[in-house]
Short mmCIF file of C-alpha atoms in Angstrom, two decimals:
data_model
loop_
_atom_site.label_atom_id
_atom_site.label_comp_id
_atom_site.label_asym_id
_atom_site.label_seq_id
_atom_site.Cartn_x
_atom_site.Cartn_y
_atom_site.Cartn_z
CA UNK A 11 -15.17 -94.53 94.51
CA UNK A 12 -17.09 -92.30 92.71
CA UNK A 13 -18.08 -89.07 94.33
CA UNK A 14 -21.83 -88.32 93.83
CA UNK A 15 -22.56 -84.70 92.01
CA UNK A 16 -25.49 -83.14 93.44
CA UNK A 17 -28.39 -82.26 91.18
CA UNK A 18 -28.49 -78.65 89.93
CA UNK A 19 -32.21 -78.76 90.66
CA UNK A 20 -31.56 -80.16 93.95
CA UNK A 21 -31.28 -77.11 96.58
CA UNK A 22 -28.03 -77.10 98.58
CA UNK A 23 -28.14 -77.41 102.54
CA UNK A 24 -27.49 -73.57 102.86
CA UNK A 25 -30.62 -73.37 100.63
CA UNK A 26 -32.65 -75.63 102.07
CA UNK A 27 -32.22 -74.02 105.65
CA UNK A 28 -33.40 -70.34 103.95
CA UNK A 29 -36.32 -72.62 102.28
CA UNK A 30 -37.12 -74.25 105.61
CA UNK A 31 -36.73 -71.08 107.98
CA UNK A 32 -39.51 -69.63 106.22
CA UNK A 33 -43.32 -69.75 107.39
CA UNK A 34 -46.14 -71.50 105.42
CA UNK A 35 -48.69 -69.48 103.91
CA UNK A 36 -45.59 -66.59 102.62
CA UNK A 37 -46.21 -64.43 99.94
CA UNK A 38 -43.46 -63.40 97.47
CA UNK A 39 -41.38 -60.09 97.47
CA UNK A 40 -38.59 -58.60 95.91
CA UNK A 41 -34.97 -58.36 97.16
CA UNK A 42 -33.82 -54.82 97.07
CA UNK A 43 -30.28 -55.92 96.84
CA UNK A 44 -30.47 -58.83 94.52
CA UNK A 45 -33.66 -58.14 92.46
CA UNK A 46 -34.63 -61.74 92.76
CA UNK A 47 -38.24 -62.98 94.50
CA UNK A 48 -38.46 -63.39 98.02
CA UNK A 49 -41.17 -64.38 100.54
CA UNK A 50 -42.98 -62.36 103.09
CA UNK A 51 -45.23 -63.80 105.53
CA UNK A 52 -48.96 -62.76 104.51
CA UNK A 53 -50.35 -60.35 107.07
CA UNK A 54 -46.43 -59.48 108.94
CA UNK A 55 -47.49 -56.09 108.78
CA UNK A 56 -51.65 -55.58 109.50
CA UNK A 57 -51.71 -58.06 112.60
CA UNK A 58 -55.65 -59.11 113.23
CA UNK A 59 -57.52 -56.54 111.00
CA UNK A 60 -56.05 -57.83 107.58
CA UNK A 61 -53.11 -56.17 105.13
CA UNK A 62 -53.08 -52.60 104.60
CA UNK A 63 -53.62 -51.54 101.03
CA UNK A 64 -51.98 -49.67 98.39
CA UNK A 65 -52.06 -45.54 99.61
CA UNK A 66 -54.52 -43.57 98.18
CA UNK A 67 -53.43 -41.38 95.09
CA UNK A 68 -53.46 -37.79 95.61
CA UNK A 69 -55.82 -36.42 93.08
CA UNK A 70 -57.14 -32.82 92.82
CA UNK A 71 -60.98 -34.08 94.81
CA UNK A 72 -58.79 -35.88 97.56
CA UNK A 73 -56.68 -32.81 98.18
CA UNK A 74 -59.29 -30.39 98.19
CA UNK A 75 -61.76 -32.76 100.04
CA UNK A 76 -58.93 -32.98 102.99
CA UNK A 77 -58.57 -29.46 102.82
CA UNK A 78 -62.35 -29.18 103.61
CA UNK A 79 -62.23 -31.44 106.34
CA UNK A 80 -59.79 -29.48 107.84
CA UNK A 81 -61.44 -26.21 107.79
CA UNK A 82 -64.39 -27.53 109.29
CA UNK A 83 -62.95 -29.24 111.77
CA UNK A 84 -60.91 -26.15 112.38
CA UNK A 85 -64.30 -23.79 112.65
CA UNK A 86 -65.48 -26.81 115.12
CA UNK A 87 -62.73 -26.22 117.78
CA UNK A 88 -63.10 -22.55 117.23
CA UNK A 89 -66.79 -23.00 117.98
CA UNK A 90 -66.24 -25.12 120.82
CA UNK A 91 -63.50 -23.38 122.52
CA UNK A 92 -65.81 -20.23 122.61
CA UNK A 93 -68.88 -21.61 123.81
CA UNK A 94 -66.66 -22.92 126.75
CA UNK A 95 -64.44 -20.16 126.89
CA UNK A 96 -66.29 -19.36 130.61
CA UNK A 97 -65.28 -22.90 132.00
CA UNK A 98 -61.94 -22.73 130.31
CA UNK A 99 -61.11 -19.65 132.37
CA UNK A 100 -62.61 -21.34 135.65
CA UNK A 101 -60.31 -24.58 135.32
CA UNK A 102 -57.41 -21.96 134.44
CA UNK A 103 -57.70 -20.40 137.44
CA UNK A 104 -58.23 -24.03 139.60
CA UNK A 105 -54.93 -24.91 137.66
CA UNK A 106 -53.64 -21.33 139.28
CA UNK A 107 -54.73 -21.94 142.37
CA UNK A 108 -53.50 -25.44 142.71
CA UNK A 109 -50.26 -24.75 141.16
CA UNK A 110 -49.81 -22.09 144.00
CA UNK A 111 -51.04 -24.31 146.92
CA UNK A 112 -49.43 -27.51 146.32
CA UNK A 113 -45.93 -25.98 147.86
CA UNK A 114 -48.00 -26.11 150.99
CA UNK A 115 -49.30 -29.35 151.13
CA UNK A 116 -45.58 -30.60 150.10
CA UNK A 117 -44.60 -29.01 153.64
CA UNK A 118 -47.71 -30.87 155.64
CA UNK A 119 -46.59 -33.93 153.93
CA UNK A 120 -42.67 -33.41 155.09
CA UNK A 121 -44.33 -32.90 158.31
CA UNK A 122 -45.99 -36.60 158.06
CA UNK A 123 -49.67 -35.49 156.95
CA UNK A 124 -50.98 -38.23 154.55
CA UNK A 125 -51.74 -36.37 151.65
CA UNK A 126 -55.79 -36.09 151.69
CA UNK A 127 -55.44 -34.85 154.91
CA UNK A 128 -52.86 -31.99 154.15
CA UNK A 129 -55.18 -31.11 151.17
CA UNK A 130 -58.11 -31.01 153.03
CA UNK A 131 -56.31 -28.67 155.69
CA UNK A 132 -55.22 -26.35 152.61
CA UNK A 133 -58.42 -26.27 151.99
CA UNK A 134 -60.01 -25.45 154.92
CA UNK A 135 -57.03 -22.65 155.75
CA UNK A 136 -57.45 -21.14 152.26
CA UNK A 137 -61.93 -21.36 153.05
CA UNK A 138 -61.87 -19.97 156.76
CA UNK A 139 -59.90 -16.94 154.81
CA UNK A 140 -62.65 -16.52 152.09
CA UNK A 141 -65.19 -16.83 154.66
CA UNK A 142 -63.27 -14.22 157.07
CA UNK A 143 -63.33 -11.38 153.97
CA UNK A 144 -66.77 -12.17 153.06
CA UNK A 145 -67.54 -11.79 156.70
CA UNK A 146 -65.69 -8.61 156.93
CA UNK A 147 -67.03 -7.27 153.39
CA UNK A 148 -70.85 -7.92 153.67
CA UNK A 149 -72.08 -6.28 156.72
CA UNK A 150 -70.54 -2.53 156.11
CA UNK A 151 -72.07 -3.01 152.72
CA UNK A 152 -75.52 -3.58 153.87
CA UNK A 153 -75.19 -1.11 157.20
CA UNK A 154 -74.56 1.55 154.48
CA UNK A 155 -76.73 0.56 151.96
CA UNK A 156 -79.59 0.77 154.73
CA UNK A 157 -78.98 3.89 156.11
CA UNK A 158 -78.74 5.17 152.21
CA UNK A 159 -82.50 3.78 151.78
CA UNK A 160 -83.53 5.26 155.39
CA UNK A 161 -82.29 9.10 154.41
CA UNK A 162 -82.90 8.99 150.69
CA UNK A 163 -86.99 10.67 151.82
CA UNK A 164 -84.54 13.77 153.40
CA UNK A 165 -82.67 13.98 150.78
CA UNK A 166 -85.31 14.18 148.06
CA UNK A 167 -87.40 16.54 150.66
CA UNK A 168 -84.15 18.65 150.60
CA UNK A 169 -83.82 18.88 146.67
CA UNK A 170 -87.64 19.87 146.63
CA UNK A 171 -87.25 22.91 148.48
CA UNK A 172 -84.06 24.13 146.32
CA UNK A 173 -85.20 26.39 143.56
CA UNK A 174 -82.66 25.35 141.25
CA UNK A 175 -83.61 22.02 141.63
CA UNK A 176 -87.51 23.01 141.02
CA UNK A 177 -87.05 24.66 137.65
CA UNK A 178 -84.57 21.89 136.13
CA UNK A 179 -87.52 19.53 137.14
CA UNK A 180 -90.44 22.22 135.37
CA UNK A 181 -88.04 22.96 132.57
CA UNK A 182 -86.95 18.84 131.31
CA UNK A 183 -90.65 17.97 132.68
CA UNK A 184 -89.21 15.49 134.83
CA UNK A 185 -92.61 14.32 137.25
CA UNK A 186 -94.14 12.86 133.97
CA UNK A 187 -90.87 11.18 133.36
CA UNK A 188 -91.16 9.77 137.08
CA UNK A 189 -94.69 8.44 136.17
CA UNK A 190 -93.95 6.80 133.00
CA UNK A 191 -91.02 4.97 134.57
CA UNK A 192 -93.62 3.61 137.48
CA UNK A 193 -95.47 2.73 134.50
CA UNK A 194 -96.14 -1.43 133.68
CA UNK A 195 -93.63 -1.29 131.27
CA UNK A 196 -91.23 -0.42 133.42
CA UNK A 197 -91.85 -2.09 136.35
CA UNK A 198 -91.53 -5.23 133.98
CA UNK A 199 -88.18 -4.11 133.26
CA UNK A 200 -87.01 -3.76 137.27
CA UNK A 201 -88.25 -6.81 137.63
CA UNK A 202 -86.20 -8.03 134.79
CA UNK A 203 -82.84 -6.41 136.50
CA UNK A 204 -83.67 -8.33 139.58
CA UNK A 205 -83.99 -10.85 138.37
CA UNK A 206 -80.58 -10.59 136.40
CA UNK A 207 -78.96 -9.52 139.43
CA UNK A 208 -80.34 -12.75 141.03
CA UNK A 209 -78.72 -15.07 138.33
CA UNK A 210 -75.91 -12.89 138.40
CA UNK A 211 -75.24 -13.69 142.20
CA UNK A 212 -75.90 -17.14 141.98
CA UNK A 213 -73.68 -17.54 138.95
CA UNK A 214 -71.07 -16.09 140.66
CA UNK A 215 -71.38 -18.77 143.55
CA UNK A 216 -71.57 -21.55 141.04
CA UNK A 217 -68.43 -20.61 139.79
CA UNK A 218 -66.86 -20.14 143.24
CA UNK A 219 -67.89 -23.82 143.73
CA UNK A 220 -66.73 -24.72 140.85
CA UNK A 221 -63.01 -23.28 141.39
CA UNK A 222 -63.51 -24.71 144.75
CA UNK A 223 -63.66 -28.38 143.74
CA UNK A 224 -61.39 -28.21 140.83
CA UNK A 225 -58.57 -26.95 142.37
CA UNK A 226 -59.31 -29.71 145.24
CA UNK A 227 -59.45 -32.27 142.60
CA UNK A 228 -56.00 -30.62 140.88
CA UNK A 229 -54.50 -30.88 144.72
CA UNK A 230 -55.38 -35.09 145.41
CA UNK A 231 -53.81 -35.61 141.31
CA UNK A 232 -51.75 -33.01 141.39
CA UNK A 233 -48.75 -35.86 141.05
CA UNK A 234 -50.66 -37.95 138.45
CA UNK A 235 -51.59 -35.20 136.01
CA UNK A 236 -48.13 -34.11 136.07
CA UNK A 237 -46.29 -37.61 134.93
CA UNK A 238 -49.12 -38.10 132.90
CA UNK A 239 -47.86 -34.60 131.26
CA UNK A 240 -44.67 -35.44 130.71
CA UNK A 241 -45.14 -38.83 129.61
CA UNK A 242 -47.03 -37.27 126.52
CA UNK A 243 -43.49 -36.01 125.67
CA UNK A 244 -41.07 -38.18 123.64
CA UNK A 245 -38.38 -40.32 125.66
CA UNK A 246 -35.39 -38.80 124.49
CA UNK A 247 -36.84 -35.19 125.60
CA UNK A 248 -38.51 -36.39 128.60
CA UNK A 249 -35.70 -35.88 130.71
CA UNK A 250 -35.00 -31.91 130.02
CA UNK A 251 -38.54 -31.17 129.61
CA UNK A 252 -39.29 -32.40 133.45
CA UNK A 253 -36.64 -30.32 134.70
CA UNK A 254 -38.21 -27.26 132.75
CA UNK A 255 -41.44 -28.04 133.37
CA UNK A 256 -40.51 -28.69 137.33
CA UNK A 257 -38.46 -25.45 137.35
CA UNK A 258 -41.99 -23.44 135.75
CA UNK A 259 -43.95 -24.96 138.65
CA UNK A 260 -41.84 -23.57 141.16
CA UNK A 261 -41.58 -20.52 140.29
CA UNK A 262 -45.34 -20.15 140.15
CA UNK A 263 -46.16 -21.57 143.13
CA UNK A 264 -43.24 -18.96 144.98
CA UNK A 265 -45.28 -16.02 143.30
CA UNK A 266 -47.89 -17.35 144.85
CA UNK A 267 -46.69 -17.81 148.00
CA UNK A 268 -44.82 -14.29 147.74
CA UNK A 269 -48.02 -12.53 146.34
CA UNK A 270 -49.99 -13.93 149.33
CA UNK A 271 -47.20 -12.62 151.96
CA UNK A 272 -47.31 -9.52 150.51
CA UNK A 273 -51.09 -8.95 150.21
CA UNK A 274 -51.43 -10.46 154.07
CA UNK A 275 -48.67 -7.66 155.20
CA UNK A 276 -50.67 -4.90 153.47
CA UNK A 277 -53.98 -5.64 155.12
CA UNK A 278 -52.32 -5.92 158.58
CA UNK A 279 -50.91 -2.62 158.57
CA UNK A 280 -54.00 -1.00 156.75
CA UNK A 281 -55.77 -2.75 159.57
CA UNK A 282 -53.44 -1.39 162.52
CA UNK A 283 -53.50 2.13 160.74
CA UNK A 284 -57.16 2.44 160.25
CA UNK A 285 -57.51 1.78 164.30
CA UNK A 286 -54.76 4.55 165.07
CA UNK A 287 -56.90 7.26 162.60
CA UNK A 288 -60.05 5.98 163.65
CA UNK A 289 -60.95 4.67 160.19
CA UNK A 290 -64.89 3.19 160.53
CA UNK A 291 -64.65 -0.83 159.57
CA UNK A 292 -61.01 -1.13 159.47
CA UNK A 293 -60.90 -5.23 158.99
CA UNK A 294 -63.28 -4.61 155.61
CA UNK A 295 -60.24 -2.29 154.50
CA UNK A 296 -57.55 -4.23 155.43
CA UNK A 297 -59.49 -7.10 153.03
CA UNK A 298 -59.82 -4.92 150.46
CA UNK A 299 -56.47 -3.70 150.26
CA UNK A 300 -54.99 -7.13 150.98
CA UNK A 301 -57.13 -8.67 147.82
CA UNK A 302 -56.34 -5.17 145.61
CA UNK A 303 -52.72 -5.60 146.58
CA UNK A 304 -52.52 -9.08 144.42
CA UNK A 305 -53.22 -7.30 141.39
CA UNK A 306 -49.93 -6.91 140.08
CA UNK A 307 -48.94 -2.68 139.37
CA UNK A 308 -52.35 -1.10 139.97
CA UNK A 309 -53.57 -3.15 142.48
CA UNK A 310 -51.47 -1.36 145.74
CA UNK A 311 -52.75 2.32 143.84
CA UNK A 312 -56.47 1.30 143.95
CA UNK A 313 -56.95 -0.11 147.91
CA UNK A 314 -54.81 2.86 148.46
CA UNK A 315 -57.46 5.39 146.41
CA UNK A 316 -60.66 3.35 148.46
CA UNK A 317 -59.21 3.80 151.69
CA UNK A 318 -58.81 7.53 151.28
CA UNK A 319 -61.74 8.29 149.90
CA UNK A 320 -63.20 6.13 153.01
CA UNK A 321 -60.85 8.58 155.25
CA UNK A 322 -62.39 12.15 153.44
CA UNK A 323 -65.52 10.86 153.68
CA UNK A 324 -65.02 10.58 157.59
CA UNK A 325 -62.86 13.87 157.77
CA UNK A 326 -60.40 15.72 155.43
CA UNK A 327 -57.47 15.37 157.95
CA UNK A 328 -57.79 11.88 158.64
CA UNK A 329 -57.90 11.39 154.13
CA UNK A 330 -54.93 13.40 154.13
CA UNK A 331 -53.41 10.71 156.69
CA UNK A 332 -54.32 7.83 154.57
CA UNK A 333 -53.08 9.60 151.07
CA UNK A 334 -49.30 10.02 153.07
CA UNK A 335 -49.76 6.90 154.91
CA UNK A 336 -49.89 4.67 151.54
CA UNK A 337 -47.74 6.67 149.61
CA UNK A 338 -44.80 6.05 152.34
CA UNK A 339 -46.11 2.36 152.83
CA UNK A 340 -46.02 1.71 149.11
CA UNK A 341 -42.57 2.84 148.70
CA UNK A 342 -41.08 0.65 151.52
CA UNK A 343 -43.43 -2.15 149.59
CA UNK A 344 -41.86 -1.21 146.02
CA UNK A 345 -38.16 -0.82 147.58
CA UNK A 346 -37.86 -3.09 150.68
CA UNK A 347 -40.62 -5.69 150.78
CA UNK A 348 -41.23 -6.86 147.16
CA UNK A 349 -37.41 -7.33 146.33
CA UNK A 350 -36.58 -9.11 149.42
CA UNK A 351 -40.10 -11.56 148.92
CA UNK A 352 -40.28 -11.94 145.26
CA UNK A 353 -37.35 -11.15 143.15
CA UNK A 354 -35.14 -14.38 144.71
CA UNK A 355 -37.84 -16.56 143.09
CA UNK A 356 -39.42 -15.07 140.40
CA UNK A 357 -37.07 -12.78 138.58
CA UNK A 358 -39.46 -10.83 135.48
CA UNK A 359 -38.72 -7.55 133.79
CA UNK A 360 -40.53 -4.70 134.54
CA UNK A 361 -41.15 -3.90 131.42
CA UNK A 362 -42.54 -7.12 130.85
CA UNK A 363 -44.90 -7.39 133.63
CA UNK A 364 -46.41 -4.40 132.83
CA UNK A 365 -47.03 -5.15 129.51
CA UNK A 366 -48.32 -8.47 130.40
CA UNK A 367 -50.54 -7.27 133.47
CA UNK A 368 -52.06 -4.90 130.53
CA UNK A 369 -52.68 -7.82 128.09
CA UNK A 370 -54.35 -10.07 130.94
CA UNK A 371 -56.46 -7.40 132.20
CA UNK A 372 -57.79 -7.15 128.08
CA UNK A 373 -58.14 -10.54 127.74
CA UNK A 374 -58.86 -12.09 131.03
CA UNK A 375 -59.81 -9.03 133.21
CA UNK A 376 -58.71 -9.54 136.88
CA UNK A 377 -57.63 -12.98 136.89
CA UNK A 378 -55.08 -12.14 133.51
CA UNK A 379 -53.35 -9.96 135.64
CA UNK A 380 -52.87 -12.31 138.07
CA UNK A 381 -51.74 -14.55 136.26
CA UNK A 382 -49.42 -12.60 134.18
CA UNK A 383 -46.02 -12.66 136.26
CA UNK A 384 -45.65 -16.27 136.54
CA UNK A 385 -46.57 -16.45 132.90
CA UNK A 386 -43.81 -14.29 131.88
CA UNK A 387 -41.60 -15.65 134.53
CA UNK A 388 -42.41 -19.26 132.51
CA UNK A 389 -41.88 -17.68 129.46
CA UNK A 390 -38.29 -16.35 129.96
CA UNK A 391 -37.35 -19.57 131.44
CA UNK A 392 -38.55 -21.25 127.83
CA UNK A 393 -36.76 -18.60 125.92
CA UNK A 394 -33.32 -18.84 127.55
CA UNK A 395 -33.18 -22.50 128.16
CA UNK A 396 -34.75 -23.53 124.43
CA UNK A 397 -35.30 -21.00 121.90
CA UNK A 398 -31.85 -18.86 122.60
CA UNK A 399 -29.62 -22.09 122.66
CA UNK A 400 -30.76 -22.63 119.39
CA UNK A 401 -30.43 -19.27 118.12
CA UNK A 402 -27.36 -19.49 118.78
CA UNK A 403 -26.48 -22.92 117.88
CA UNK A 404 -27.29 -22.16 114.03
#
């Protein structure tokens, strides 16, 4: 029997199958391996919106176009990022202040607190402290400021009958002075500071608001902002980046926590020595050295300064008791306290927080140098667990 030869333009079965496998509607290609035309589906690669054309050649005009771009769009962020440098700083600090907090709420939730309810007692706690200071602030302000207004006729009476005082005001003609400054012009001008000083006091309660609800809204997402944080992070980093990032978070909120212990010691025994010397409003001065005392390096040294110049105003032996009292207090602080509070959890160079506390105070004023320990404390952390291990791994 004869065996039948297969056509040479008849594909074999192997053939056929490749032939077969392949979609209708394929466009041809090139086999890197072989050289010889293939198919490829029209469209594999664009999906809905069509097949993506041949890349643009990279003439002198597209370069320098680009380059254009850039630079504007460059001079755009700069733009933006000052203009809204003032709200930047306000949802820094919510970020601060929620950062710092959310170690308590973690307790009231091991305690079984749902979580909007151990935010909102946060809240409340950290508002019925605010509201305690202001409390204790505002009244010796205004009792002083009134009995300034209601002896400033003596005084002025007093300087009139001083000779010295008489031929200063003959000899730099200081009454017409006086009457050109109750002039229109002037009193346009007063006006003008009051009313700055107005917008001045109700900007500075907008922006207490607005730290107020931020850092409320940072506590209720204070879990979804963070995954959503890391999951901007590649996959195969995800993993070590959590842990540093976790580690970071901690040791902010301990400074916080540490700061806050710290501060709430100082005022308490401010407060307990200002009623043993007879100090006038001695809860006002246990606020203000409790909020001085969270400035980190200069903070303790100014309450201290303020409460003895309070205590020479009332008598020179009771300011001599407040200059020894807070230089003994603020070595058992420096020595005993501090180490024991802050150093297990947030370990930072001296050196370094000085320098830092300098740098936020210049940039930031009050709220940098708040803000500059846990910074550096983050920073260290980055540099011995990234940048150091790959020093040395070149």
């Amino acid at each position: 029997m004869a065996r039948h030869e297969p056509d040479e333009a008849e594909p074999r079965p192997a053939e056929r199958e490749r032939h077969d496998s392949k979609p209708p509607g394929a466009a041809p290609g090139v086999d890197e391996a072989t050289g010889a035309t293939q198919q490829r589906p029209v469209g594999a690669d664009a999906g809905r919106f069509g097949t993506p054309g041949r890349p643009l050649r990279r003439n002198s005009f597209l370069v320098g176009f680009t380059g254009a771009l850039g630079v504007l769009l460059a001079y755009a962020v700069y733009l933006g990022v000052r203009n809204a440098a003032g709200i930047l700083v306000l949802v820094v600090i919510a970020l601060f202040l929620a950062v710092g907090l959310h170690p308590a709420v973690v307790r009231l939730r091991s305690w079984g607190f749902p979580r909007g309810l151990a935010v909102a007692t946060v809240v409340l706690i950290v508002l019925a402290l605010l509201a305690a200071g202001v409390l204790a602030l505002v009244p010796p302000i205004v009792t002083q400021s009134g009995q300034f207004v209601e002896q400033l006729p003596s005084y002025l009476e007093s300087l009139r009958r001083n000779e010295t005082v008489n031929d200063l005001v003959e000899q730099f003609d200081l009454m017409r002075r006086a009457q050109e400054a109750t002039s229109a012009d002037m009193v346009g001008r007063a006006l003008g500071g009051v009313l700055g000083g107005a917008q001045l006091v109700f900007g500075t309660v907008f922006r207490v608001l607005t730290v107020l609800v931020l850092t409320i809204y940072f506590l209720v997402y204070f879990d979804r902002l963070r995954n959503l944080g890391y999951a901007l992070v590649p996959r195969s980093r995800r993993q070590r980046v959590q842990l540093i990032g976790d580690e970071i978070l901690t040791k902010v909120g301990a400074y916080m926590v540490g700061a806050l212990a710290i501060a709430v010691l100082a005022g308490a025994s401010t407060f307990v020595f200002a009623l043993v010397v007879g100090l006038p409003y001695p809860f006002a001065l246990a606020v203000v050295v409790a909020v001085t005392d969270l400035i980190p390096q200069i903070g303790a040294t100014l309450g201290a300064v303020i409460v003895s110049l309070v205590g020479f105003a009332t008598d020179p032996s009771v300011g001599i008791a407040c200059v020894i009292f807070f230089v003994v207090y603020q070595q058992v602080e420096n020595y005993l306290i501090y180490p024991k509070i802050m150093r297990r959890s947030v370990q930072v160079n001296e050196v370094a927080a000085l320098v830092a506390a300098l740098l936020g105070v210049s940039l930031v004023g009050v709220i940098g140098a708040l803000i500059a320990i846990p910074t550096v404390a983050a920073i260290q952390l980055i540099l011995r667990e990234v940048v150091l291990p790959r020093q040395d791994a070149r």
